Every structure is written in structure tokens, then in C-alpha cells.
Tab-separated table of C-alpha atoms in Angstrom:
chain	number	residue	atom	x	y	z
A	6	ASP	CA	19.353	-91.965	3.633
A	7	ALA	CA	18.631	-92.383	-0.074
A	8	GLY	CA	17.695	-88.786	-0.643
A	9	VAL	CA	15.185	-87.842	-3.322
A	10	THR	CA	14.873	-90.446	-6.036
A	11	GLN	CA	13.224	-90.126	-9.431
A	12	SER	CA	12.324	-92.598	-12.141
A	13	PRO	CA	12.895	-93.142	-14.930
A	14	THR	CA	16.204	-91.425	-15.614
A	15	HIS	CA	15.486	-90.891	-19.277
A	16	LEU	CA	12.359	-91.175	-21.377
A	17	ILE	CA	11.601	-90.765	-25.060
A	18	LYS	CA	8.022	-90.178	-26.222
A	19	THR	CA	6.300	-88.971	-29.353
A	20	ARG	CA	3.958	-86.038	-29.729
A	21	GLY	CA	0.456	-86.670	-28.419
A	22	GLN	CA	1.479	-89.417	-26.034
A	23	GLN	CA	1.113	-89.338	-22.281
A	24	VAL	CA	3.885	-89.747	-19.708
A	25	THR	CA	4.127	-90.423	-15.968
A	26	LEU	CA	7.172	-89.493	-13.924
A	27	ARG	CA	7.741	-90.677	-10.357
A	28	CYS	CA	9.391	-89.236	-7.286
A	29	SER	CA	10.161	-90.583	-3.826
A	30	PRO	CA	10.931	-87.886	-1.277
A	31	LYS	CA	13.748	-87.831	1.203
A	32	SER	CA	12.994	-89.722	4.393
A	33	GLY	CA	10.987	-87.584	6.803
A	34	HIS	CA	9.740	-85.193	4.126
A	35	ASP	CA	6.034	-84.725	3.424
A	36	THR	CA	5.988	-82.077	0.686
A	37	VAL	CA	6.884	-82.610	-2.961
A	38	SER	CA	7.394	-79.937	-5.613
A	39	TRP	CA	7.915	-80.425	-9.342
A	40	TYR	CA	9.955	-78.207	-11.646
A	41	GLN	CA	10.564	-78.175	-15.394
A	42	GLN	CA	14.055	-77.219	-16.573
A	43	ALA	CA	14.352	-76.559	-20.294
A	44	LEU	CA	17.812	-76.776	-21.816
A	45	GLY	CA	19.940	-73.804	-20.815
A	46	GLN	CA	17.240	-72.358	-18.560
A	47	GLY	CA	16.498	-72.239	-14.860
A	48	PRO	CA	13.889	-74.548	-13.362
A	49	GLN	CA	10.264	-73.414	-13.589
A	50	PHE	CA	7.820	-74.322	-10.812
A	51	ILE	CA	5.005	-76.642	-11.932
A	52	PHE	CA	3.166	-77.462	-8.691
A	53	GLN	CA	3.543	-78.574	-5.093
A	54	TYR	CA	1.800	-81.360	-3.205
A	55	TYR	CA	1.190	-81.597	0.510
A	56	GLU	CA	-1.164	-83.980	2.337
A	57	GLU	CA	-2.098	-85.513	-1.016
A	58	GLU	CA	-3.435	-82.231	-2.383
A	59	GLU	CA	-2.075	-79.676	-4.824
A	60	ARG	CA	-1.176	-76.722	-2.639
A	61	GLN	CA	0.276	-74.342	-5.189
A	62	ARG	CA	0.531	-74.287	-8.959
A	63	GLY	CA	2.728	-72.456	-11.419
A	64	ASN	CA	1.842	-71.222	-14.879
A	65	PHE	CA	1.456	-74.592	-16.577
A	66	PRO	CA	-1.546	-75.873	-18.576
A	67	ASP	CA	-3.960	-78.490	-17.321
A	68	ARG	CA	-2.115	-81.104	-19.387
A	69	PHE	CA	0.224	-81.202	-16.423
A	70	SER	CA	-1.290	-82.981	-13.451
A	71	GLY	CA	0.008	-84.727	-10.401
A	72	HIS	CA	-0.708	-86.918	-7.476
A	73	GLN	CA	0.696	-87.547	-4.042
A	74	PHE	CA	0.285	-90.885	-2.316
A	75	PRO	CA	-0.152	-91.601	1.415
A	76	ASN	CA	3.560	-92.517	1.639
A	77	TYR	CA	4.342	-88.978	0.315
A	78	SER	CA	5.687	-90.194	-3.021
A	79	SER	CA	4.411	-88.339	-6.043
A	80	GLU	CA	3.712	-88.631	-9.753
A	81	LEU	CA	3.751	-86.037	-12.495
A	82	ASN	CA	1.553	-86.753	-15.495
A	83	VAL	CA	1.729	-84.924	-18.785
A	84	ASN	CA	-0.948	-85.535	-21.436
A	85	ALA	CA	-0.918	-84.750	-25.153
A	86	LEU	CA	2.831	-84.228	-25.226
A	87	LEU	CA	4.252	-81.376	-27.287
A	88	LEU	CA	7.771	-80.950	-28.596
A	89	GLY	CA	8.150	-78.067	-26.144
A	90	ASP	CA	7.638	-80.427	-23.210
A	91	SER	CA	11.133	-81.809	-23.776
A	92	ALA	CA	13.038	-80.904	-20.615
A	93	LEU	CA	14.588	-82.129	-17.399
A	94	TYR	CA	11.868	-82.634	-14.802
A	95	LEU	CA	13.053	-82.127	-11.254
A	96	CYS	CA	11.363	-83.253	-8.081
A	97	ALA	CA	12.139	-81.582	-4.770
A	98	SER	CA	11.050	-82.614	-1.297
A	99	SER	CA	10.846	-80.711	1.947
A	100	SER	CA	9.342	-80.960	5.397
A	101	ASP	CA	6.397	-78.733	6.146
A	102	ALA	CA	7.552	-78.100	9.672
A	103	GLY	CA	5.838	-74.746	9.826
A	104	GLY	CA	9.001	-72.702	9.739
A	105	PHE	CA	9.613	-69.642	7.652
A	106	TYR	CA	11.600	-71.620	5.146
A	107	ASN	CA	12.060	-75.359	4.754
A	108	GLU	CA	14.950	-76.374	2.504
A	109	GLN	CA	14.022	-78.209	-0.671
A	110	PHE	CA	16.173	-81.202	-1.619
A	111	PHE	CA	16.272	-82.021	-5.312
A	112	GLY	CA	16.417	-85.337	-7.091
A	113	PRO	CA	18.629	-85.971	-10.150
A	114	GLY	CA	15.724	-85.435	-12.522
A	115	THR	CA	14.065	-87.262	-15.413
A	116	ARG	CA	15.159	-86.252	-18.891
A	117	LEU	CA	12.095	-86.297	-21.181
A	118	THR	CA	12.557	-86.090	-24.923
A	119	VAL	CA	9.500	-85.629	-27.122
A	120	LEU	CA	9.961	-86.492	-30.803
B	24	GLY	CA	5.498	-61.158	-10.094
B	25	ASN	CA	8.728	-62.242	-8.493
B	26	SER	CA	11.762	-62.666	-10.725
B	27	VAL	CA	15.508	-63.259	-10.593
B	28	THR	CA	18.101	-62.009	-13.058
B	29	GLN	CA	21.614	-63.439	-13.207
B	30	MET	CA	24.639	-62.323	-15.130
B	31	GLU	CA	24.821	-64.141	-18.400
B	32	GLY	CA	27.425	-66.792	-18.951
B	33	PRO	CA	29.311	-68.724	-19.708
B	34	VAL	CA	32.055	-67.591	-17.362
B	35	THR	CA	35.538	-69.009	-17.807
B	36	LEU	CA	38.276	-68.411	-15.233
B	37	SER	CA	41.677	-69.776	-14.370
B	38	GLU	CA	42.216	-71.710	-11.168
B	39	GLU	CA	42.717	-69.463	-8.094
B	40	ALA	CA	40.965	-66.509	-9.756
B	41	PHE	CA	38.366	-64.423	-7.944
B	42	LEU	CA	34.760	-65.170	-8.832
B	43	THR	CA	31.711	-62.919	-8.860
B	44	ILE	CA	28.360	-63.944	-10.316
B	45	ASN	CA	25.816	-61.147	-10.156
B	46	CYS	CA	22.214	-61.725	-9.129
B	47	THR	CA	19.409	-59.223	-8.706
B	48	TYR	CA	15.804	-59.872	-7.818
B	49	THR	CA	12.349	-58.346	-7.969
B	50	ALA	CA	9.914	-59.223	-5.217
B	51	THR	CA	7.369	-57.703	-2.904
B	52	GLY	CA	8.149	-57.979	0.754
B	53	TYR	CA	11.146	-59.880	2.054
B	54	PRO	CA	11.998	-63.045	0.157
B	55	SER	CA	14.542	-65.640	1.164
B	56	LEU	CA	17.464	-65.852	-1.264
B	57	PHE	CA	19.502	-68.852	-2.381
B	58	TRP	CA	22.314	-70.032	-4.560
B	59	TYR	CA	22.013	-73.535	-5.981
B	60	VAL	CA	24.694	-75.433	-7.893
B	61	GLN	CA	24.164	-78.095	-10.545
B	62	TYR	CA	27.076	-80.358	-11.398
B	63	PRO	CA	26.966	-82.260	-14.696
B	64	GLY	CA	24.399	-85.060	-14.613
B	65	GLU	CA	23.219	-84.213	-11.138
B	66	GLY	CA	20.300	-82.472	-9.501
B	67	LEU	CA	20.389	-79.096	-7.829
B	68	GLN	CA	22.218	-78.710	-4.546
B	69	LEU	CA	21.716	-75.843	-2.152
B	70	LEU	CA	25.001	-73.945	-1.898
B	71	LEU	CA	24.010	-71.178	0.510
B	72	LYS	CA	21.078	-69.103	1.639
B	73	ALA	CA	20.089	-65.883	3.403
B	74	THR	CA	16.680	-65.254	4.869
B	75	LYS	CA	16.778	-61.576	5.814
B	76	ALA	CA	18.451	-58.335	4.794
B	77	ASP	CA	22.197	-58.036	5.525
B	78	ASP	CA	22.494	-61.778	6.191
B	79	LYS	CA	25.569	-63.393	4.685
B	80	GLY	CA	25.300	-66.965	3.482
B	81	SER	CA	28.508	-68.959	3.148
B	82	ASN	CA	29.566	-72.482	2.254
B	83	LYS	CA	32.635	-74.151	0.702
B	84	GLY	CA	34.398	-70.794	0.380
B	85	PHE	CA	31.464	-69.178	-1.430
B	86	GLU	CA	29.708	-66.153	0.063
B	87	ALA	CA	26.714	-63.978	-0.782
B	88	THR	CA	25.195	-61.052	1.129
B	89	TYR	CA	21.482	-60.181	1.026
B	90	ARG	CA	21.414	-56.508	-0.011
B	91	LYS	CA	17.890	-55.167	0.218
B	92	GLU	CA	18.835	-51.638	-0.840
B	93	THR	CA	20.182	-52.889	-4.171
B	94	THR	CA	17.952	-56.017	-4.360
B	95	SER	CA	21.052	-58.101	-4.970
B	96	PHE	CA	22.617	-61.366	-3.812
B	97	HIS	CA	25.923	-61.645	-5.669
B	98	LEU	CA	27.929	-64.862	-5.334
B	99	GLU	CA	31.664	-64.554	-4.618
B	100	LYS	CA	34.627	-66.829	-4.045
B	101	GLY	CA	38.160	-65.698	-3.433
B	102	SER	CA	40.005	-68.548	-5.145
B	103	VAL	CA	38.173	-70.938	-7.457
B	104	GLN	CA	39.144	-74.526	-8.166
B	105	VAL	CA	38.575	-76.775	-11.167
B	106	SER	CA	36.031	-78.684	-9.070
B	107	ASP	CA	33.869	-75.532	-8.888
B	108	SER	CA	32.995	-75.921	-12.567
B	109	ALA	CA	29.199	-76.216	-12.672
B	110	VAL	CA	26.031	-74.237	-13.386
B	111	TYR	CA	25.024	-71.805	-10.636
B	112	PHE	CA	21.444	-70.664	-10.064
B	113	CYS	CA	20.245	-67.767	-7.987
B	114	ALA	CA	16.736	-68.223	-6.578
B	115	LEU	CA	14.203	-66.709	-4.220
B	116	SER	CA	11.226	-67.971	-2.297
B	117	GLN	CA	8.420	-66.231	-0.572
B	118	GLY	CA	5.749	-67.682	1.604
B	119	ALA	CA	4.753	-71.112	0.391
B	120	GLN	CA	8.215	-72.381	-0.585
B	121	LYS	CA	7.820	-72.041	-4.338
B	122	LEU	CA	11.317	-71.339	-5.692
B	123	VAL	CA	11.809	-68.797	-8.482
B	124	PHE	CA	15.104	-69.325	-10.321
B	125	GLY	CA	17.311	-67.215	-12.514
B	126	GLN	CA	18.449	-68.580	-15.863
B	127	GLY	CA	21.705	-69.980	-14.532
B	128	THR	CA	25.366	-69.158	-15.108
B	129	ARG	CA	27.723	-71.817	-16.440
B	130	LEU	CA	31.144	-71.583	-14.804
B	131	THR	CA	34.231	-73.288	-16.202
B	132	ILE	CA	37.520	-73.238	-14.310
B	133	ASN	CA	40.673	-74.061	-16.274
B	134	PRO	CA	43.743	-75.489	-14.526
């Protein structure tokens, strides 16, 4: 089992550009969540996708958008990059088995640097 | 809204010392509580969890008890090792699985 995988590992962009980050969930998982972790801070929830739809969203502007594909993989898109978007972006997958809590498994993250 | 507050780090201890990392939370209702660990260059790993009041989560010698009366979930270990050096995050979730994290506590264990 490969676990949650993310690509690319590192990315450098300039202000105003657009970026796409990718995530493949753990085998058997159908739900993907994205988090932003600024340096020295805890992860902040961006949004969650289930059945190819955004199910829940955190306090992030519309510049942040996402997509989930039929194979449950997901993309995070950020438009009009700002310096403050520099962070580690974490993807987490889980199985929406209907229980009270379904453990989220995290990928290693994509380090985005905006210059 | 829901929030988590952790003791500020960094925390530096000698090997075999006793560890406590404090965590308190604010939430309506009855959240599930977690401790995650992040080793250098790696993603977050679930260390332990507790889903209802008075539950004790434990793993790898670490323990934390869900205290509803004090809204706390302090992490403890009786004898730390160099390999425990990492960043520890306290977190809660409620309902739809969104995790709310504290700011993290960097732990360094010296031999």
C-alpha cells in the first residue's frame, strides 16, 4: 500500500502565477482533504472533497479551488499567487464509512515557495 | 468557533526525562481529540486519539486523557528517547471530519 502520495515535492512560483498540486489517496479511501501549513504553524483546513464535490470549506479565498476525479485523486489549484501562499500543502485521505470518526492519513506534502 | 491551544515550544529534554505537552480546546458539543506527530521532512502521523470524555488514548508509550471538565488533552510520556524528537500537534474534529490543529510544539531530546 503506497499510502497518500503528493506531487510535486517542491515548487517555486512567482507572484501572480497559478499552481496545481496533486494528491492520490490511500487505497480504499474516497475522501480527500487539503490543508495549508505555514512555517511554524499548525495545518489550516482548506477544503474537503467527497464524490467529486466540495463537501466542506475552510476560511480560504476563492483563489483556492479544487477538484476530485472519479478515481478519488484530487487537485488543489491556487490562482494569482501571493507571497503569503508560501507554505507546505498537505493532502489527507479517509474513508467515508459513515462512522463517527474516520482517521485521516496524511501525505508528505508539497512545499510551495512564492517569490 | 472551535480552537486548540498548545503549550508553546520549543521543548528540550534529556533522554529518559518525563514529558508533558499541554493542550486545551474550545468546542461546542463533544469533539474527538487527537495528537499528531510530524518528523522532519515527513507528513503528519496520527499518534493517538480519544473520542469521548475520560477516554485514554495511548501509543508508543505516549498517553493522553480526554478531560471534558478541564477541556484538556495533555500528552505525556514517562521516558522519552532521542527518536521522539519531532513536532507534536494537538487537534480536534467534530462532525464532518475537518481537523482543527494547534500551533504545534517542537520537541528535542538530547542524549
